Amino acid sequence: MEAEKVISVPIKELPHLKVILAGWYNFLKDSYDQKAIDANAFKDSLKTNVVYNIDLDQVELLLSGTEQLLQNFRKKLS
């Protein structure tokens, strides 16, 4: 089993939060449907932390998953 990694995604405006979370969910669902990830990885990756950085006055999403899963998400975004 691969070690879990976390990436931080800074959010400038709250509507962007919804868009990124929806994209993350759709990516995970597609990955699960294509059997690229199992049910546990799907469930664990849905637990996305949202952090408020008071020093920068910005919200950050912490997306977690295997390194390969996170790289595939980055590719999909580009």
PDB file of N, CA, C and O in Angstrom:
ATOM      1  N   MET A   1       0.844  -1.179   0.000  1.00  0.00           N
ATOM      2  CA  MET A   1       0.000   0.000   0.000  1.00  0.00           C
ATOM      3  C   MET A   1       0.893   1.247   0.000  1.00  0.00           C
ATOM      4  O   MET A   1       1.817   1.359   0.775  1.00  0.00           O
ATOM      5  N   GLU A   2       0.581   2.165  -0.891  1.00  0.00           N
ATOM      6  CA  GLU A   2       1.362   3.399  -0.990  1.00  0.00           C
ATOM      7  C   GLU A   2       1.083   4.315   0.192  1.00  0.00           C
ATOM      8  O   GLU A   2      -0.023   4.343   0.717  1.00  0.00           O
ATOM      9  N   ALA A   3       2.099   5.083   0.542  1.00  0.00           N
ATOM     10  CA  ALA A   3       1.927   6.061   1.614  1.00  0.00           C
ATOM     11  C   ALA A   3       1.025   7.189   1.130  1.00  0.00           C
ATOM     12  O   ALA A   3       1.038   7.551  -0.040  1.00  0.00           O
ATOM     13  N   GLU A   4       0.249   7.720   2.053  1.00  0.00           N
ATOM     14  CA  GLU A   4      -0.659   8.812   1.707  1.00  0.00           C
ATOM     15  C   GLU A   4       0.079  10.147   1.721  1.00  0.00           C
ATOM     16  O   GLU A   4       0.920  10.390   2.574  1.00  0.00           O
ATOM     17  N   LYS A   5      -0.230  10.971   0.755  1.00  0.00           N
ATOM     18  CA  LYS A   5       0.362  12.303   0.623  1.00  0.00           C
ATOM     19  C   LYS A   5      -0.757  13.334   0.756  1.00  0.00           C
ATOM     20  O   LYS A   5      -1.928  13.017   0.630  1.00  0.00           O
ATOM     21  N   VAL A   6      -0.359  14.587   0.985  1.00  0.00           N
ATOM     22  CA  VAL A   6      -1.324  15.682   1.095  1.00  0.00           C
ATOM     23  C   VAL A   6      -0.810  16.848   0.265  1.00  0.00           C
ATOM     24  O   VAL A   6       0.378  17.160   0.300  1.00  0.00           O
ATOM     25  N   ILE A   7      -1.711  17.474  -0.491  1.00  0.00           N
ATOM     26  CA  ILE A   7      -1.358  18.710  -1.180  1.00  0.00           C
ATOM     27  C   ILE A   7      -2.269  19.815  -0.660  1.00  0.00           C
ATOM     28  O   ILE A   7      -3.418  19.576  -0.302  1.00  0.00           O
ATOM     29  N   SER A   8      -1.725  21.004  -0.628  1.00  0.00           N
ATOM     30  CA  SER A   8      -2.469  22.167  -0.162  1.00  0.00           C
ATOM     31  C   SER A   8      -2.868  23.000  -1.364  1.00  0.00           C
ATOM     32  O   SER A   8      -2.039  23.308  -2.222  1.00  0.00           O
ATOM     33  N   VAL A   9      -4.144  23.368  -1.410  1.00  0.00           N
ATOM     34  CA  VAL A   9      -4.659  24.194  -2.499  1.00  0.00           C
ATOM     35  C   VAL A   9      -5.193  25.484  -1.886  1.00  0.00           C
ATOM     36  O   VAL A   9      -6.227  25.471  -1.212  1.00  0.00           O
ATOM     37  N   PRO A  10      -4.489  26.606  -2.102  1.00  0.00           N
ATOM     38  CA  PRO A  10      -4.977  27.875  -1.553  1.00  0.00           C
ATOM     39  C   PRO A  10      -6.214  28.355  -2.315  1.00  0.00           C
ATOM     40  O   PRO A  10      -6.285  28.229  -3.528  1.00  0.00           O
ATOM     41  N   ILE A  11      -7.167  28.894  -1.572  1.00  0.00           N
ATOM     42  CA  ILE A  11      -8.427  29.374  -2.141  1.00  0.00           C
ATOM     43  C   ILE A  11      -8.529  30.876  -1.890  1.00  0.00           C
ATOM     44  O   ILE A  11      -8.422  31.317  -0.754  1.00  0.00           O
ATOM     45  N   LYS A  12      -8.719  31.639  -2.945  1.00  0.00           N
ATOM     46  CA  LYS A  12      -8.817  33.087  -2.778  1.00  0.00           C
ATOM     47  C   LYS A  12     -10.247  33.539  -2.488  1.00  0.00           C
ATOM     48  O   LYS A  12     -10.471  34.471  -1.757  1.00  0.00           O
ATOM     49  N   GLU A  13     -11.229  32.871  -3.098  1.00  0.00           N
ATOM     50  CA  GLU A  13     -12.631  33.233  -2.893  1.00  0.00           C
ATOM     51  C   GLU A  13     -13.437  31.971  -2.608  1.00  0.00           C
ATOM     52  O   GLU A  13     -13.180  30.919  -3.192  1.00  0.00           O
ATOM     53  N   LEU A  14     -14.408  32.075  -1.731  1.00  0.00           N
ATOM     54  CA  LEU A  14     -15.175  30.901  -1.312  1.00  0.00           C
ATOM     55  C   LEU A  14     -15.891  30.176  -2.454  1.00  0.00           C
ATOM     56  O   LEU A  14     -15.970  28.947  -2.423  1.00  0.00           O
ATOM     57  N   PRO A  15     -16.410  30.874  -3.480  1.00  0.00           N
ATOM     58  CA  PRO A  15     -17.011  30.104  -4.581  1.00  0.00           C
ATOM     59  C   PRO A  15     -16.018  29.146  -5.253  1.00  0.00           C
ATOM     60  O   PRO A  15     -16.415  28.099  -5.754  1.00  0.00           O
ATOM     61  N   HIS A  16     -14.729  29.482  -5.222  1.00  0.00           N
ATOM     62  CA  HIS A  16     -13.716  28.583  -5.792  1.00  0.00           C
ATOM     63  C   HIS A  16     -13.629  27.287  -4.997  1.00  0.00           C
ATOM     64  O   HIS A  16     -13.318  26.237  -5.560  1.00  0.00           O
ATOM     65  N   LEU A  17     -13.893  27.371  -3.705  1.00  0.00           N
ATOM     66  CA  LEU A  17     -13.874  26.186  -2.844  1.00  0.00           C
ATOM     67  C   LEU A  17     -14.862  25.142  -3.355  1.00  0.00           C
ATOM     68  O   LEU A  17     -14.531  23.968  -3.488  1.00  0.00           O
ATOM     69  N   LYS A  18     -16.071  25.580  -3.677  1.00  0.00           N
ATOM     70  CA  LYS A  18     -17.098  24.664  -4.175  1.00  0.00           C
ATOM     71  C   LYS A  18     -16.682  24.025  -5.491  1.00  0.00           C
ATOM     72  O   LYS A  18     -16.884  22.830  -5.705  1.00  0.00           O
ATOM     73  N   VAL A  19     -16.088  24.817  -6.366  1.00  0.00           N
ATOM     74  CA  VAL A  19     -15.687  24.304  -7.679  1.00  0.00           C
ATOM     75  C   VAL A  19     -14.589  23.248  -7.535  1.00  0.00           C
ATOM     76  O   VAL A  19     -14.656  22.177  -8.149  1.00  0.00           O
ATOM     77  N   ILE A  20     -13.599  23.519  -6.710  1.00  0.00           N
ATOM     78  CA  ILE A  20     -12.500  22.564  -6.526  1.00  0.00           C
ATOM     79  C   ILE A  20     -12.994  21.305  -5.823  1.00  0.00           C
ATOM     80  O   ILE A  20     -12.631  20.187  -6.210  1.00  0.00           O
ATOM     81  N   LEU A  21     -13.842  21.447  -4.810  1.00  0.00           N
ATOM     82  CA  LEU A  21     -14.384  20.270  -4.130  1.00  0.00           C
ATOM     83  C   LEU A  21     -15.235  19.422  -5.075  1.00  0.00           C
ATOM     84  O   LEU A  21     -15.167  18.190  -5.047  1.00  0.00           O
ATOM     85  N   ALA A  22     -16.022  20.063  -5.921  1.00  0.00           N
ATOM     86  CA  ALA A  22     -16.833  19.324  -6.895  1.00  0.00           C
ATOM     87  C   ALA A  22     -15.932  18.596  -7.896  1.00  0.00           C
ATOM     88  O   ALA A  22     -16.184  17.440  -8.247  1.00  0.00           O
ATOM     89  N   GLY A  23     -14.875  19.264  -8.342  1.00  0.00           N
ATOM     90  CA  GLY A  23     -13.932  18.631  -9.260  1.00  0.00           C
ATOM     91  C   GLY A  23     -13.219  17.453  -8.623  1.00  0.00           C
ATOM     92  O   GLY A  23     -13.033  16.409  -9.253  1.00  0.00           O
ATOM     93  N   TRP A  24     -12.829  17.602  -7.355  1.00  0.00           N
ATOM     94  CA  TRP A  24     -12.164  16.526  -6.616  1.00  0.00           C
ATOM     95  C   TRP A  24     -13.102  15.329  -6.476  1.00  0.00           C
ATOM     96  O   TRP A  24     -12.722  14.188  -6.707  1.00  0.00           O
ATOM     97  N   TYR A  25     -14.367  15.592  -6.108  1.00  0.00           N
ATOM     98  CA  TYR A  25     -15.341  14.505  -5.962  1.00  0.00           C
ATOM     99  C   TYR A  25     -15.549  13.784  -7.292  1.00  0.00           C
ATOM    100  O   TYR A  25     -15.541  12.543  -7.346  1.00  0.00           O
ATOM    101  N   ASN A  26     -15.737  14.540  -8.373  1.00  0.00           N
ATOM    102  CA  ASN A  26     -15.954  13.916  -9.686  1.00  0.00           C
ATOM    103  C   ASN A  26     -14.736  13.100 -10.127  1.00  0.00           C
ATOM    104  O   ASN A  26     -14.880  12.010 -10.680  1.00  0.00           O
ATOM    105  N   PHE A  27     -13.542  13.623  -9.864  1.00  0.00           N
ATOM    106  CA  PHE A  27     -12.325  12.890 -10.193  1.00  0.00           C
ATOM    107  C   PHE A  27     -12.260  11.580  -9.405  1.00  0.00           C
ATOM    108  O   PHE A  27     -11.954  10.519  -9.967  1.00  0.00           O
ATOM    109  N   LEU A  28     -12.539  11.645  -8.100  1.00  0.00           N
ATOM    110  CA  LEU A  28     -12.516  10.433  -7.271  1.00  0.00           C
ATOM    111  C   LEU A  28     -13.574   9.432  -7.722  1.00  0.00           C
ATOM    112  O   LEU A  28     -13.311   8.227  -7.790  1.00  0.00           O
ATOM    113  N   LYS A  29     -14.768   9.913  -8.026  1.00  0.00           N
ATOM    114  CA  LYS A  29     -15.845   9.024  -8.472  1.00  0.00           C
ATOM    115  C   LYS A  29     -15.471   8.341  -9.781  1.00  0.00           C
ATOM    116  O   LYS A  29     -15.665   7.133  -9.938  1.00  0.00           O
ATOM    117  N   ASP A  30     -14.914   9.099 -10.728  1.00  0.00           N
ATOM    118  CA  ASP A  30     -14.472   8.515 -11.998  1.00  0.00           C
ATOM    119  C   ASP A  30     -13.369   7.482 -11.766  1.00  0.00           C
ATOM    120  O   ASP A  30     -13.371   6.413 -12.380  1.00  0.00           O
ATOM    121  N   SER A  31     -12.430   7.801 -10.881  1.00  0.00           N
ATOM    122  CA  SER A  31     -11.337   6.870 -10.568  1.00  0.00           C
ATOM    123  C   SER A  31     -11.878   5.582  -9.947  1.00  0.00           C
ATOM    124  O   SER A  31     -11.421   4.487 -10.275  1.00  0.00           O
ATOM    125  N   TYR A  32     -12.872   5.720  -9.085  1.00  0.00           N
ATOM    126  CA  TYR A  32     -13.488   4.552  -8.449  1.00  0.00           C
ATOM    127  C   TYR A  32     -14.261   3.731  -9.486  1.00  0.00           C
ATOM    128  O   TYR A  32     -14.148   2.504  -9.526  1.00  0.00           O
ATOM    129  N   ASP A  33     -15.024   4.414 -10.328  1.00  0.00           N
ATOM    130  CA  ASP A  33     -15.808   3.721 -11.361  1.00  0.00           C
ATOM    131  C   ASP A  33     -14.907   2.973 -12.337  1.00  0.00           C
ATOM    132  O   ASP A  33     -15.289   1.916 -12.844  1.00  0.00           O
ATOM    133  N   GLN A  34     -13.717   3.523 -12.600  1.00  0.00           N
ATOM    134  CA  GLN A  34     -12.767   2.884 -13.522  1.00  0.00           C
ATOM    135  C   GLN A  34     -11.867   1.883 -12.803  1.00  0.00           C
ATOM    136  O   GLN A  34     -10.923   1.367 -13.389  1.00  0.00           O
ATOM    137  N   LYS A  35     -12.138   1.653 -11.528  1.00  0.00           N
ATOM    138  CA  LYS A  35     -11.393   0.712 -10.688  1.00  0.00           C
ATOM    139  C   LYS A  35      -9.925   1.107 -10.512  1.00  0.00           C
ATOM    140  O   LYS A  35      -9.068   0.260 -10.261  1.00  0.00           O
ATOM    141  N   ALA A  36      -9.634   2.408 -10.635  1.00  0.00           N
ATOM    142  CA  ALA A  36      -8.277   2.904 -10.403  1.00  0.00           C
ATOM    143  C   ALA A  36      -7.997   3.007  -8.899  1.00  0.00           C
ATOM    144  O   ALA A  36      -6.838   2.969  -8.491  1.00  0.00           O
ATOM    145  N   ILE A  37      -9.057   3.158  -8.098  1.00  0.00           N
ATOM    146  CA  ILE A  37      -8.939   3.174  -6.640  1.00  0.00           C
ATOM    147  C   ILE A  37     -10.021   2.274  -6.062  1.00  0.00           C
ATOM    148  O   ILE A  37     -11.058   2.051  -6.693  1.00  0.00           O
ATOM    149  N   ASP A  38      -9.771   1.768  -4.864  1.00  0.00           N
ATOM    150  CA  ASP A  38     -10.765   0.912  -4.218  1.00  0.00           C
ATOM    151  C   ASP A  38     -11.711   1.742  -3.349  1.00  0.00           C
ATOM    152  O   ASP A  38     -11.549   2.957  -3.220  1.00  0.00           O
ATOM    153  N   ALA A  39     -12.677   1.078  -2.757  1.00  0.00           N
ATOM    154  CA  ALA A  39     -13.701   1.769  -1.961  1.00  0.00           C
ATOM    155  C   ALA A  39     -13.102   2.495  -0.766  1.00  0.00           C
ATOM    156  O   ALA A  39     -13.530   3.609  -0.420  1.00  0.00           O
ATOM    157  N   ASN A  40     -12.107   1.898  -0.106  1.00  0.00           N
ATOM    158  CA  ASN A  40     -11.490   2.545   1.052  1.00  0.00           C
ATOM    159  C   ASN A  40     -10.727   3.798   0.656  1.00  0.00           C
ATOM    160  O   ASN A  40     -10.797   4.817   1.349  1.00  0.00           O
ATOM    161  N   ALA A  41      -9.985   3.742  -0.446  1.00  0.00           N
ATOM    162  CA  ALA A  41      -9.252   4.922  -0.917  1.00  0.00           C
ATOM    163  C   ALA A  41     -10.229   6.024  -1.301  1.00  0.00           C
ATOM    164  O   ALA A  41      -9.992   7.206  -1.025  1.00  0.00           O
ATOM    165  N   PHE A  42     -11.339   5.655  -1.926  1.00  0.00           N
ATOM    166  CA  PHE A  42     -12.368   6.629  -2.303  1.00  0.00           C
ATOM    167  C   PHE A  42     -12.918   7.309  -1.050  1.00  0.00           C
ATOM    168  O   PHE A  42     -12.962   8.538  -0.968  1.00  0.00           O
ATOM    169  N   LYS A  43     -13.286   6.507  -0.069  1.00  0.00           N
ATOM    170  CA  LYS A  43     -13.860   7.038   1.172  1.00  0.00           C
ATOM    171  C   LYS A  43     -12.850   7.911   1.919  1.00  0.00           C
ATOM    172  O   LYS A  43     -13.184   9.007   2.382  1.00  0.00           O
ATOM    173  N   ASP A  44     -11.619   7.447   2.025  1.00  0.00           N
ATOM    174  CA  ASP A  44     -10.596   8.209   2.747  1.00  0.00           C
ATOM    175  C   ASP A  44     -10.259   9.527   2.055  1.00  0.00           C
ATOM    176  O   ASP A  44     -10.034  10.541   2.712  1.00  0.00           O
ATOM    177  N   SER A  45     -10.223   9.516   0.733  1.00  0.00           N
ATOM    178  CA  SER A  45      -9.880  10.734  -0.010  1.00  0.00           C
ATOM    179  C   SER A  45     -11.002  11.774   0.026  1.00  0.00           C
ATOM    180  O   SER A  45     -10.754  12.955  -0.197  1.00  0.00           O
ATOM    181  N   LEU A  46     -12.213  11.345   0.293  1.00  0.00           N
ATOM    182  CA  LEU A  46     -13.327  12.295   0.409  1.00  0.00           C
ATOM    183  C   LEU A  46     -13.215  13.159   1.662  1.00  0.00           C
ATOM    184  O   LEU A  46     -13.795  14.237   1.724  1.00  0.00           O
ATOM    185  N   LYS A  47     -12.455  12.698   2.636  1.00  0.00           N
ATOM    186  CA  LYS A  47     -12.281  13.451   3.880  1.00  0.00           C
ATOM    187  C   LYS A  47     -11.277  14.572   3.639  1.00  0.00           C
ATOM    188  O   LYS A  47     -10.105  14.455   3.964  1.00  0.00           O
ATOM    189  N   THR A  48     -11.753  15.656   3.064  1.00  0.00           N
ATOM    190  CA  THR A  48     -10.897  16.786   2.718  1.00  0.00           C
ATOM    191  C   THR A  48     -10.953  17.824   3.819  1.00  0.00           C
ATOM    192  O   THR A  48     -12.022  18.311   4.173  1.00  0.00           O
ATOM    193  N   ASN A  49      -9.799  18.161   4.355  1.00  0.00           N
ATOM    194  CA  ASN A  49      -9.729  19.182   5.399  1.00  0.00           C
ATOM    195  C   ASN A  49      -9.702  20.571   4.774  1.00  0.00           C
ATOM    196  O   ASN A  49      -9.079  20.786   3.742  1.00  0.00           O
ATOM    197  N   VAL A  50     -10.373  21.485   5.428  1.00  0.00           N
ATOM    198  CA  VAL A  50     -10.368  22.893   5.024  1.00  0.00           C
ATOM    199  C   VAL A  50      -9.774  23.672   6.188  1.00  0.00           C
ATOM    200  O   VAL A  50     -10.228  23.564   7.319  1.00  0.00           O
ATOM    201  N   VAL A  51      -8.720  24.442   5.897  1.00  0.00           N
ATOM    202  CA  VAL A  51      -7.984  25.164   6.935  1.00  0.00           C
ATOM    203  C   VAL A  51      -8.017  26.651   6.617  1.00  0.00           C
ATOM    204  O   VAL A  51      -7.873  27.046   5.459  1.00  0.00           O
ATOM    205  N   TYR A  52      -8.200  27.465   7.647  1.00  0.00           N
ATOM    206  CA  TYR A  52      -8.129  28.918   7.480  1.00  0.00           C
ATOM    207  C   TYR A  52      -6.783  29.396   8.004  1.00  0.00           C
ATOM    208  O   TYR A  52      -6.467  29.197   9.170  1.00  0.00           O
ATOM    209  N   ASN A  53      -5.996  30.010   7.129  1.00  0.00           N
ATOM    210  CA  ASN A  53      -4.698  30.553   7.501  1.00  0.00           C
ATOM    211  C   ASN A  53      -4.911  32.016   7.859  1.00  0.00           C
ATOM    212  O   ASN A  53      -5.058  32.871   6.990  1.00  0.00           O
ATOM    213  N   ILE A  54      -4.935  32.309   9.142  1.00  0.00           N
ATOM    214  CA  ILE A  54      -5.245  33.661   9.609  1.00  0.00           C
ATOM    215  C   ILE A  54      -4.163  34.668   9.206  1.00  0.00           C
ATOM    216  O   ILE A  54      -4.464  35.825   8.930  1.00  0.00           O
ATOM    217  N   ASP A  55      -2.906  34.219   9.141  1.00  0.00           N
ATOM    218  CA  ASP A  55      -1.818  35.124   8.754  1.00  0.00           C
ATOM    219  C   ASP A  55      -1.964  35.626   7.323  1.00  0.00           C
ATOM    220  O   ASP A  55      -1.683  36.782   7.025  1.00  0.00           O
ATOM    221  N   LEU A  56      -2.402  34.732   6.429  1.00  0.00           N
ATOM    222  CA  LEU A  56      -2.567  35.100   5.019  1.00  0.00           C
ATOM    223  C   LEU A  56      -4.009  35.463   4.671  1.00  0.00           C
ATOM    224  O   LEU A  56      -4.279  35.841   3.535  1.00  0.00           O
ATOM    225  N   ASP A  57      -4.914  35.320   5.640  1.00  0.00           N
ATOM    226  CA  ASP A  57      -6.337  35.545   5.416  1.00  0.00           C
ATOM    227  C   ASP A  57      -6.815  34.768   4.187  1.00  0.00           C
ATOM    228  O   ASP A  57      -7.404  35.320   3.271  1.00  0.00           O
ATOM    229  N   GLN A  58      -6.512  33.476   4.192  1.00  0.00           N
ATOM    230  CA  GLN A  58      -6.941  32.644   3.075  1.00  0.00           C
ATOM    231  C   GLN A  58      -7.305  31.245   3.546  1.00  0.00           C
ATOM    232  O   GLN A  58      -6.809  30.777   4.566  1.00  0.00           O
ATOM    233  N   VAL A  59      -8.157  30.619   2.797  1.00  0.00           N
ATOM    234  CA  VAL A  59      -8.605  29.256   3.069  1.00  0.00           C
ATOM    235  C   VAL A  59      -7.744  28.315   2.230  1.00  0.00           C
ATOM    236  O   VAL A  59      -7.395  28.625   1.095  1.00  0.00           O
ATOM    237  N   GLU A  60      -7.408  27.159   2.799  1.00  0.00           N
ATOM    238  CA  GLU A  60      -6.637  26.146   2.086  1.00  0.00           C
ATOM    239  C   GLU A  60      -7.356  24.809   2.169  1.00  0.00           C
ATOM    240  O   GLU A  60      -7.853  24.436   3.219  1.00  0.00           O
ATOM    241  N   LEU A  61      -7.397  24.121   1.047  1.00  0.00           N
ATOM    242  CA  LEU A  61      -7.900  22.752   1.008  1.00  0.00           C
ATOM    243  C   LEU A  61      -6.720  21.814   1.126  1.00  0.00           C
ATOM    244  O   LEU A  61      -5.692  22.030   0.484  1.00  0.00           O
ATOM    245  N   LEU A  62      -6.857  20.782   1.913  1.00  0.00           N
ATOM    246  CA  LEU A  62      -5.819  19.764   2.031  1.00  0.00           C
ATOM    247  C   LEU A  62      -6.364  18.473   1.425  1.00  0.00           C
ATOM    248  O   LEU A  62      -7.161  17.770   2.044  1.00  0.00           O
ATOM    249  N   LEU A  63      -5.954  18.200   0.189  1.00  0.00           N
ATOM    250  CA  LEU A  63      -6.404  17.004  -0.518  1.00  0.00           C
ATOM    251  C   LEU A  63      -5.429  15.873  -0.236  1.00  0.00           C
ATOM    252  O   LEU A  63      -4.216  16.056  -0.336  1.00  0.00           O
ATOM    253  N   SER A  64      -5.956  14.709   0.116  1.00  0.00           N
ATOM    254  CA  SER A  64      -5.081  13.589   0.468  1.00  0.00           C
ATOM    255  C   SER A  64      -5.357  12.388  -0.428  1.00  0.00           C
ATOM    256  O   SER A  64      -6.459  12.205  -0.949  1.00  0.00           O
ATOM    257  N   GLY A  65      -4.312  11.604  -0.597  1.00  0.00           N
ATOM    258  CA  GLY A  65      -4.399  10.390  -1.401  1.00  0.00           C
ATOM    259  C   GLY A  65      -3.002   9.890  -1.696  1.00  0.00           C
ATOM    260  O   GLY A  65      -2.020  10.462  -1.242  1.00  0.00           O
ATOM    261  N   THR A  66      -2.912   8.857  -2.501  1.00  0.00           N
ATOM    262  CA  THR A  66      -1.601   8.366  -2.895  1.00  0.00           C
ATOM    263  C   THR A  66      -0.959   9.382  -3.830  1.00  0.00           C
ATOM    264  O   THR A  66      -1.638  10.223  -4.430  1.00  0.00           O
ATOM    265  N   GLU A  67       0.355   9.295  -3.952  1.00  0.00           N
ATOM    266  CA  GLU A  67       1.064  10.223  -4.829  1.00  0.00           C
ATOM    267  C   GLU A  67       0.554  10.117  -6.259  1.00  0.00           C
ATOM    268  O   GLU A  67       0.360  11.118  -6.943  1.00  0.00           O
ATOM    269  N   GLN A  68       0.292   8.901  -6.719  1.00  0.00           N
ATOM    270  CA  GLN A  68      -0.204   8.694  -8.084  1.00  0.00           C
ATOM    271  C   GLN A  68      -1.586   9.323  -8.268  1.00  0.00           C
ATOM    272  O   GLN A  68      -1.850   9.959  -9.284  1.00  0.00           O
ATOM    273  N   LEU A  69      -2.453   9.174  -7.287  1.00  0.00           N
ATOM    274  CA  LEU A  69      -3.790   9.749  -7.361  1.00  0.00           C
ATOM    275  C   LEU A  69      -3.716  11.275  -7.449  1.00  0.00           C
ATOM    276  O   LEU A  69      -4.384  11.896  -8.285  1.00  0.00           O
ATOM    277  N   LEU A  70      -2.884  11.876  -6.617  1.00  0.00           N
ATOM    278  CA  LEU A  70      -2.753  13.335  -6.618  1.00  0.00           C
ATOM    279  C   LEU A  70      -2.120  13.832  -7.919  1.00  0.00           C
ATOM    280  O   LEU A  70      -2.526  14.872  -8.447  1.00  0.00           O
ATOM    281  N   GLN A  71      -1.167  13.093  -8.468  1.00  0.00           N
ATOM    282  CA  GLN A  71      -0.576  13.478  -9.754  1.00  0.00           C
ATOM    283  C   GLN A  71      -1.609  13.392 -10.867  1.00  0.00           C
ATOM    284  O   GLN A  71      -1.661  14.262 -11.746  1.00  0.00           O
ATOM    285  N   ASN A  72      -2.439  12.360 -10.840  1.00  0.00           N
ATOM    286  CA  ASN A  72      -3.491  12.228 -11.851  1.00  0.00           C
ATOM    287  C   ASN A  72      -4.486  13.381 -11.756  1.00  0.00           C
ATOM    288  O   ASN A  72      -4.975  13.868 -12.777  1.00  0.00           O
ATOM    289  N   PHE A  73      -4.788  13.818 -10.541  1.00  0.00           N
ATOM    290  CA  PHE A  73      -5.698  14.961 -10.358  1.00  0.00           C
ATOM    291  C   PHE A  73      -5.069  16.229 -10.921  1.00  0.00           C
ATOM    292  O   PHE A  73      -5.734  17.005 -11.595  1.00  0.00           O
ATOM    293  N   ARG A  74      -3.791  16.429 -10.651  1.00  0.00           N
ATOM    294  CA  ARG A  74      -3.100  17.598 -11.202  1.00  0.00           C
ATOM    295  C   ARG A  74      -3.124  17.589 -12.729  1.00  0.00           C
ATOM    296  O   ARG A  74      -3.337  18.622 -13.350  1.00  0.00           O
ATOM    297  N   LYS A  75      -2.902  16.411 -13.326  1.00  0.00           N
ATOM    298  CA  LYS A  75      -2.932  16.306 -14.789  1.00  0.00           C
ATOM    299  C   LYS A  75      -4.321  16.651 -15.331  1.00  0.00           C
ATOM    300  O   LYS A  75      -4.449  17.289 -16.364  1.00  0.00           O
ATOM    301  N   LYS A  76      -5.324  16.185 -14.632  1.00  0.00           N
ATOM    302  CA  LYS A  76      -6.699  16.453 -15.070  1.00  0.00           C
ATOM    303  C   LYS A  76      -7.011  17.953 -15.022  1.00  0.00           C
ATOM    304  O   LYS A  76      -7.737  18.476 -15.849  1.00  0.00           O
ATOM    305  N   LEU A  77      -6.444  18.650 -14.031  1.00  0.00           N
ATOM    306  CA  LEU A  77      -6.692  20.085 -13.901  1.00  0.00           C
ATOM    307  C   LEU A  77      -5.980  20.897 -14.975  1.00  0.00           C
ATOM    308  O   LEU A  77      -6.416  21.995 -15.315  1.00  0.00           O
ATOM    309  N   SER A  78      -4.866  20.380 -15.497  1.00  0.00           N
ATOM    310  CA  SER A  78      -4.122  21.174 -16.480  1.00  0.00           C
ATOM    311  C   SER A  78      -4.605  20.985 -17.886  1.00  0.00           C
ATOM    312  O   SER A  78      -5.437  20.378 -18.263  1.00  0.00           O
TER     313      SER A  78
END
